[in-house]
Amino acid sequence: PAIVMLDEATSALDTQTERNIQAALQQVCKNRTTIIVAHRLSTIINADEIVVLKEGEIVERGRHEDLIAAGGTYSVMWQLQLQSNEDEKESKEDEKQSNDEISAEV
């Protein structure tokens, strides 16, 4: 097809699986118009154009780098997702360390 539409295609996936699927989708969508609906911004950072909607209205549009530099809605969302990912990573590391300590005590 000339147009491919992906609606939250990787929203329920872990980060590594998402990366693997993104790589495959890049090949499938090559030379096609691709519309991606996503809340997980890592899935759209390589898009030619990102359109940011808020309450049904377009509030920003542009490339990832430009939207980050503009410091608007997209940039705030990006920072929140980065922080959330860091918190999740730290939580997993703390859990692993606790499990290692419990194993060492047994």
mmCIF file with all atom_site columns, C-alpha atoms in Angstrom:
data_model
loop_
_atom_site.group_PDB
_atom_site.id
_atom_site.type_symbol
_atom_site.label_atom_id
_atom_site.label_alt_id
_atom_site.label_comp_id
_atom_site.label_asym_id
_atom_site.label_entity_id
_atom_site.label_seq_id
_atom_site.pdbx_PDB_ins_code
_atom_site.Cartn_x
_atom_site.Cartn_y
_atom_site.Cartn_z
_atom_site.occupancy
_atom_site.B_iso_or_equiv
_atom_site.pdbx_formal_charge
_atom_site.auth_seq_id
_atom_site.auth_comp_id
_atom_site.auth_asym_id
_atom_site.auth_atom_id
_atom_site.pdbx_PDB_model_num
ATOM 1   C CA . PRO A 1 1   ? 0.000  0.000   0.000  1.00 0.00 ? 1   PRO A CA 1
ATOM 2   C CA . ALA A 1 2   ? 1.056  3.590   -0.603 1.00 0.00 ? 2   ALA A CA 1
ATOM 3   C CA . ILE A 1 3   ? -0.050 4.658   2.892  1.00 0.00 ? 3   ILE A CA 1
ATOM 4   C CA . VAL A 1 4   ? 0.615  2.799   6.150  1.00 0.00 ? 4   VAL A CA 1
ATOM 5   C CA . MET A 1 5   ? -1.173 3.780   9.369  1.00 0.00 ? 5   MET A CA 1
ATOM 6   C CA . LEU A 1 6   ? 0.090  2.591   12.751 1.00 0.00 ? 6   LEU A CA 1
ATOM 7   C CA . ASP A 1 7   ? -2.013 3.381   15.819 1.00 0.00 ? 7   ASP A CA 1
ATOM 8   C CA . GLU A 1 8   ? -0.118 2.789   19.074 1.00 0.00 ? 8   GLU A CA 1
ATOM 9   C CA . ALA A 1 9   ? 1.643  -0.114  17.348 1.00 0.00 ? 9   ALA A CA 1
ATOM 10  C CA . THR A 1 10  ? 4.261  -0.620  20.075 1.00 0.00 ? 10  THR A CA 1
ATOM 11  C CA . SER A 1 11  ? 2.516  0.795   23.153 1.00 0.00 ? 11  SER A CA 1
ATOM 12  C CA . ALA A 1 12  ? 2.330  -2.504  25.063 1.00 0.00 ? 12  ALA A CA 1
ATOM 13  C CA . LEU A 1 13  ? 5.882  -3.649  24.325 1.00 0.00 ? 13  LEU A CA 1
ATOM 14  C CA . ASP A 1 14  ? 9.039  -3.550  26.388 1.00 0.00 ? 14  ASP A CA 1
ATOM 15  C CA . THR A 1 15  ? 11.811 -1.279  25.145 1.00 0.00 ? 15  THR A CA 1
ATOM 16  C CA . GLN A 1 16  ? 13.936 -3.953  23.445 1.00 0.00 ? 16  GLN A CA 1
ATOM 17  C CA . THR A 1 17  ? 10.999 -5.532  21.625 1.00 0.00 ? 17  THR A CA 1
ATOM 18  C CA . GLU A 1 18  ? 9.868  -2.059  20.568 1.00 0.00 ? 18  GLU A CA 1
ATOM 19  C CA . ARG A 1 19  ? 13.309 -1.364  19.074 1.00 0.00 ? 19  ARG A CA 1
ATOM 20  C CA . ASN A 1 20  ? 13.260 -4.641  17.153 1.00 0.00 ? 20  ASN A CA 1
ATOM 21  C CA . ILE A 1 21  ? 9.812  -3.970  15.741 1.00 0.00 ? 21  ILE A CA 1
ATOM 22  C CA . GLN A 1 22  ? 10.702 -0.349  14.931 1.00 0.00 ? 22  GLN A CA 1
ATOM 23  C CA . ALA A 1 23  ? 13.653 -1.587  12.865 1.00 0.00 ? 23  ALA A CA 1
ATOM 24  C CA . ALA A 1 24  ? 11.389 -3.976  10.949 1.00 0.00 ? 24  ALA A CA 1
ATOM 25  C CA . LEU A 1 25  ? 8.723  -1.300  10.460 1.00 0.00 ? 25  LEU A CA 1
ATOM 26  C CA . GLN A 1 26  ? 11.337 1.075   9.066  1.00 0.00 ? 26  GLN A CA 1
ATOM 27  C CA . GLN A 1 27  ? 11.942 -1.385  6.246  1.00 0.00 ? 27  GLN A CA 1
ATOM 28  C CA . VAL A 1 28  ? 8.241  -2.098  5.671  1.00 0.00 ? 28  VAL A CA 1
ATOM 29  C CA . CYS A 1 29  ? 7.376  1.613   5.589  1.00 0.00 ? 29  CYS A CA 1
ATOM 30  C CA . LYS A 1 30  ? 10.295 2.608   3.365  1.00 0.00 ? 30  LYS A CA 1
ATOM 31  C CA . ASN A 1 31  ? 9.121  4.745   0.400  1.00 0.00 ? 31  ASN A CA 1
ATOM 32  C CA . ARG A 1 32  ? 5.576  4.858   1.794  1.00 0.00 ? 32  ARG A CA 1
ATOM 33  C CA . THR A 1 33  ? 3.637  7.615   3.485  1.00 0.00 ? 33  THR A CA 1
ATOM 34  C CA . THR A 1 34  ? 3.393  6.471   7.098  1.00 0.00 ? 34  THR A CA 1
ATOM 35  C CA . ILE A 1 35  ? 1.096  7.953   9.717  1.00 0.00 ? 35  ILE A CA 1
ATOM 36  C CA . ILE A 1 36  ? 1.955  6.959   13.274 1.00 0.00 ? 36  ILE A CA 1
ATOM 37  C CA . VAL A 1 37  ? -0.313 7.667   16.231 1.00 0.00 ? 37  VAL A CA 1
ATOM 38  C CA . ALA A 1 38  ? 1.772  7.381   19.393 1.00 0.00 ? 38  ALA A CA 1
ATOM 39  C CA . HIS A 1 39  ? 2.010  8.484   22.985 1.00 0.00 ? 39  HIS A CA 1
ATOM 40  C CA . ARG A 1 40  ? 5.408  6.802   23.412 1.00 0.00 ? 40  ARG A CA 1
ATOM 41  C CA . LEU A 1 41  ? 7.519  9.471   21.751 1.00 0.00 ? 41  LEU A CA 1
ATOM 42  C CA . SER A 1 42  ? 10.522 7.219   21.171 1.00 0.00 ? 42  SER A CA 1
ATOM 43  C CA . THR A 1 43  ? 8.527  5.630   18.349 1.00 0.00 ? 43  THR A CA 1
ATOM 44  C CA . ILE A 1 44  ? 8.344  8.872   16.366 1.00 0.00 ? 44  ILE A CA 1
ATOM 45  C CA . ILE A 1 45  ? 11.691 10.617  16.884 1.00 0.00 ? 45  ILE A CA 1
ATOM 46  C CA . ASN A 1 46  ? 12.807 9.832   13.322 1.00 0.00 ? 46  ASN A CA 1
ATOM 47  C CA . ALA A 1 47  ? 9.603  11.081  11.692 1.00 0.00 ? 47  ALA A CA 1
ATOM 48  C CA . ASP A 1 48  ? 9.906  13.667  8.915  1.00 0.00 ? 48  ASP A CA 1
ATOM 49  C CA . GLU A 1 49  ? 7.183  15.667  10.649 1.00 0.00 ? 49  GLU A CA 1
ATOM 50  C CA . ILE A 1 50  ? 5.610  15.327  14.075 1.00 0.00 ? 50  ILE A CA 1
ATOM 51  C CA . VAL A 1 51  ? 2.199  16.876  14.672 1.00 0.00 ? 51  VAL A CA 1
ATOM 52  C CA . VAL A 1 52  ? 1.389  17.530  18.343 1.00 0.00 ? 52  VAL A CA 1
ATOM 53  C CA . LEU A 1 53  ? -2.295 17.595  19.272 1.00 0.00 ? 53  LEU A CA 1
ATOM 54  C CA . LYS A 1 54  ? -3.751 18.976  22.477 1.00 0.00 ? 54  LYS A CA 1
ATOM 55  C CA . GLU A 1 55  ? -7.492 18.844  23.070 1.00 0.00 ? 55  GLU A CA 1
ATOM 56  C CA . GLY A 1 56  ? -8.038 18.085  19.380 1.00 0.00 ? 56  GLY A CA 1
ATOM 57  C CA . GLU A 1 57  ? -6.036 21.079  18.139 1.00 0.00 ? 57  GLU A CA 1
ATOM 58  C CA . ILE A 1 58  ? -2.603 21.156  16.500 1.00 0.00 ? 58  ILE A CA 1
ATOM 59  C CA . VAL A 1 59  ? -0.338 23.017  18.931 1.00 0.00 ? 59  VAL A CA 1
ATOM 60  C CA . GLU A 1 60  ? 3.061  22.206  17.387 1.00 0.00 ? 60  GLU A CA 1
ATOM 61  C CA . ARG A 1 61  ? 4.573  20.581  14.340 1.00 0.00 ? 61  ARG A CA 1
ATOM 62  C CA . GLY A 1 62  ? 8.101  19.891  13.175 1.00 0.00 ? 62  GLY A CA 1
ATOM 63  C CA . ARG A 1 63  ? 11.021 17.492  13.556 1.00 0.00 ? 63  ARG A CA 1
ATOM 64  C CA . HIS A 1 64  ? 11.964 15.994  16.923 1.00 0.00 ? 64  HIS A CA 1
ATOM 65  C CA . GLU A 1 65  ? 15.065 18.159  17.367 1.00 0.00 ? 65  GLU A CA 1
ATOM 66  C CA . ASP A 1 66  ? 13.205 21.363  16.511 1.00 0.00 ? 66  ASP A CA 1
ATOM 67  C CA . LEU A 1 67  ? 10.317 20.581  18.842 1.00 0.00 ? 67  LEU A CA 1
ATOM 68  C CA . ILE A 1 68  ? 12.709 19.808  21.699 1.00 0.00 ? 68  ILE A CA 1
ATOM 69  C CA . ALA A 1 69  ? 14.555 23.089  21.092 1.00 0.00 ? 69  ALA A CA 1
ATOM 70  C CA . ALA A 1 70  ? 11.265 25.028  21.037 1.00 0.00 ? 70  ALA A CA 1
ATOM 71  C CA . GLY A 1 71  ? 10.566 24.006  24.645 1.00 0.00 ? 71  GLY A CA 1
ATOM 72  C CA . GLY A 1 72  ? 6.809  23.609  24.136 1.00 0.00 ? 72  GLY A CA 1
ATOM 73  C CA . THR A 1 73  ? 4.312  20.825  24.749 1.00 0.00 ? 73  THR A CA 1
ATOM 74  C CA . TYR A 1 74  ? 6.333  18.161  22.913 1.00 0.00 ? 74  TYR A CA 1
ATOM 75  C CA . SER A 1 75  ? 9.496  19.027  24.825 1.00 0.00 ? 75  SER A CA 1
ATOM 76  C CA . VAL A 1 76  ? 7.673  18.785  28.158 1.00 0.00 ? 76  VAL A CA 1
ATOM 77  C CA . MET A 1 77  ? 6.197  15.409  27.171 1.00 0.00 ? 77  MET A CA 1
ATOM 78  C CA . TRP A 1 78  ? 9.646  14.181  26.073 1.00 0.00 ? 78  TRP A CA 1
ATOM 79  C CA . GLN A 1 79  ? 11.240 15.191  29.389 1.00 0.00 ? 79  GLN A CA 1
ATOM 80  C CA . LEU A 1 80  ? 8.441  13.517  31.365 1.00 0.00 ? 80  LEU A CA 1
ATOM 81  C CA . GLN A 1 81  ? 8.888  10.288  29.407 1.00 0.00 ? 81  GLN A CA 1
ATOM 82  C CA . LEU A 1 82  ? 12.658 10.367  29.870 1.00 0.00 ? 82  LEU A CA 1
ATOM 83  C CA . GLN A 1 83  ? 12.195 10.817  33.625 1.00 0.00 ? 83  GLN A CA 1
ATOM 84  C CA . SER A 1 84  ? 9.624  8.022   33.745 1.00 0.00 ? 84  SER A CA 1
ATOM 85  C CA . ASN A 1 85  ? 12.031 5.701   31.896 1.00 0.00 ? 85  ASN A CA 1
ATOM 86  C CA . GLU A 1 86  ? 14.842 6.601   34.326 1.00 0.00 ? 86  GLU A CA 1
ATOM 87  C CA . ASP A 1 87  ? 12.591 5.969   37.331 1.00 0.00 ? 87  ASP A CA 1
ATOM 88  C CA . GLU A 1 88  ? 11.563 2.592   35.888 1.00 0.00 ? 88  GLU A CA 1
ATOM 89  C CA . LYS A 1 89  ? 15.197 1.661   35.234 1.00 0.00 ? 89  LYS A CA 1
ATOM 90  C CA . GLU A 1 90  ? 16.208 2.622   38.797 1.00 0.00 ? 90  GLU A CA 1
ATOM 91  C CA . SER A 1 91  ? 13.284 0.647   40.220 1.00 0.00 ? 91  SER A CA 1
ATOM 92  C CA . LYS A 1 92  ? 14.360 -2.464  38.289 1.00 0.00 ? 92  LYS A CA 1
ATOM 93  C CA . GLU A 1 93  ? 17.970 -2.019  39.457 1.00 0.00 ? 93  GLU A CA 1
ATOM 94  C CA . ASP A 1 94  ? 16.821 -1.646  43.084 1.00 0.00 ? 94  ASP A CA 1
ATOM 95  C CA . GLU A 1 95  ? 14.669 -4.774  42.750 1.00 0.00 ? 95  GLU A CA 1
ATOM 96  C CA . LYS A 1 96  ? 17.589 -6.743  41.294 1.00 0.00 ? 96  LYS A CA 1
ATOM 97  C CA . GLN A 1 97  ? 19.896 -5.562  44.084 1.00 0.00 ? 97  GLN A CA 1
ATOM 98  C CA . SER A 1 98  ? 17.317 -6.575  46.734 1.00 0.00 ? 98  SER A CA 1
ATOM 99  C CA . ASN A 1 99  ? 16.947 -10.001 45.123 1.00 0.00 ? 99  ASN A CA 1
ATOM 100 C CA . ASP A 1 100 ? 20.737 -10.406 45.021 1.00 0.00 ? 100 ASP A CA 1
ATOM 101 C CA . GLU A 1 101 ? 20.976 -9.483  48.719 1.00 0.00 ? 101 GLU A CA 1
ATOM 102 C CA . ILE A 1 102 ? 18.241 -11.963 49.628 1.00 0.00 ? 102 ILE A CA 1
ATOM 103 C CA . SER A 1 103 ? 20.011 -14.684 47.616 1.00 0.00 ? 103 SER A CA 1
ATOM 104 C CA . ALA A 1 104 ? 23.289 -13.912 49.391 1.00 0.00 ? 104 ALA A CA 1
ATOM 105 C CA . GLU A 1 105 ? 21.634 -14.236 52.812 1.00 0.00 ? 105 GLU A CA 1
ATOM 106 C CA . VAL A 1 106 ? 20.047 -17.623 52.100 1.00 0.00 ? 106 VAL A CA 1
#
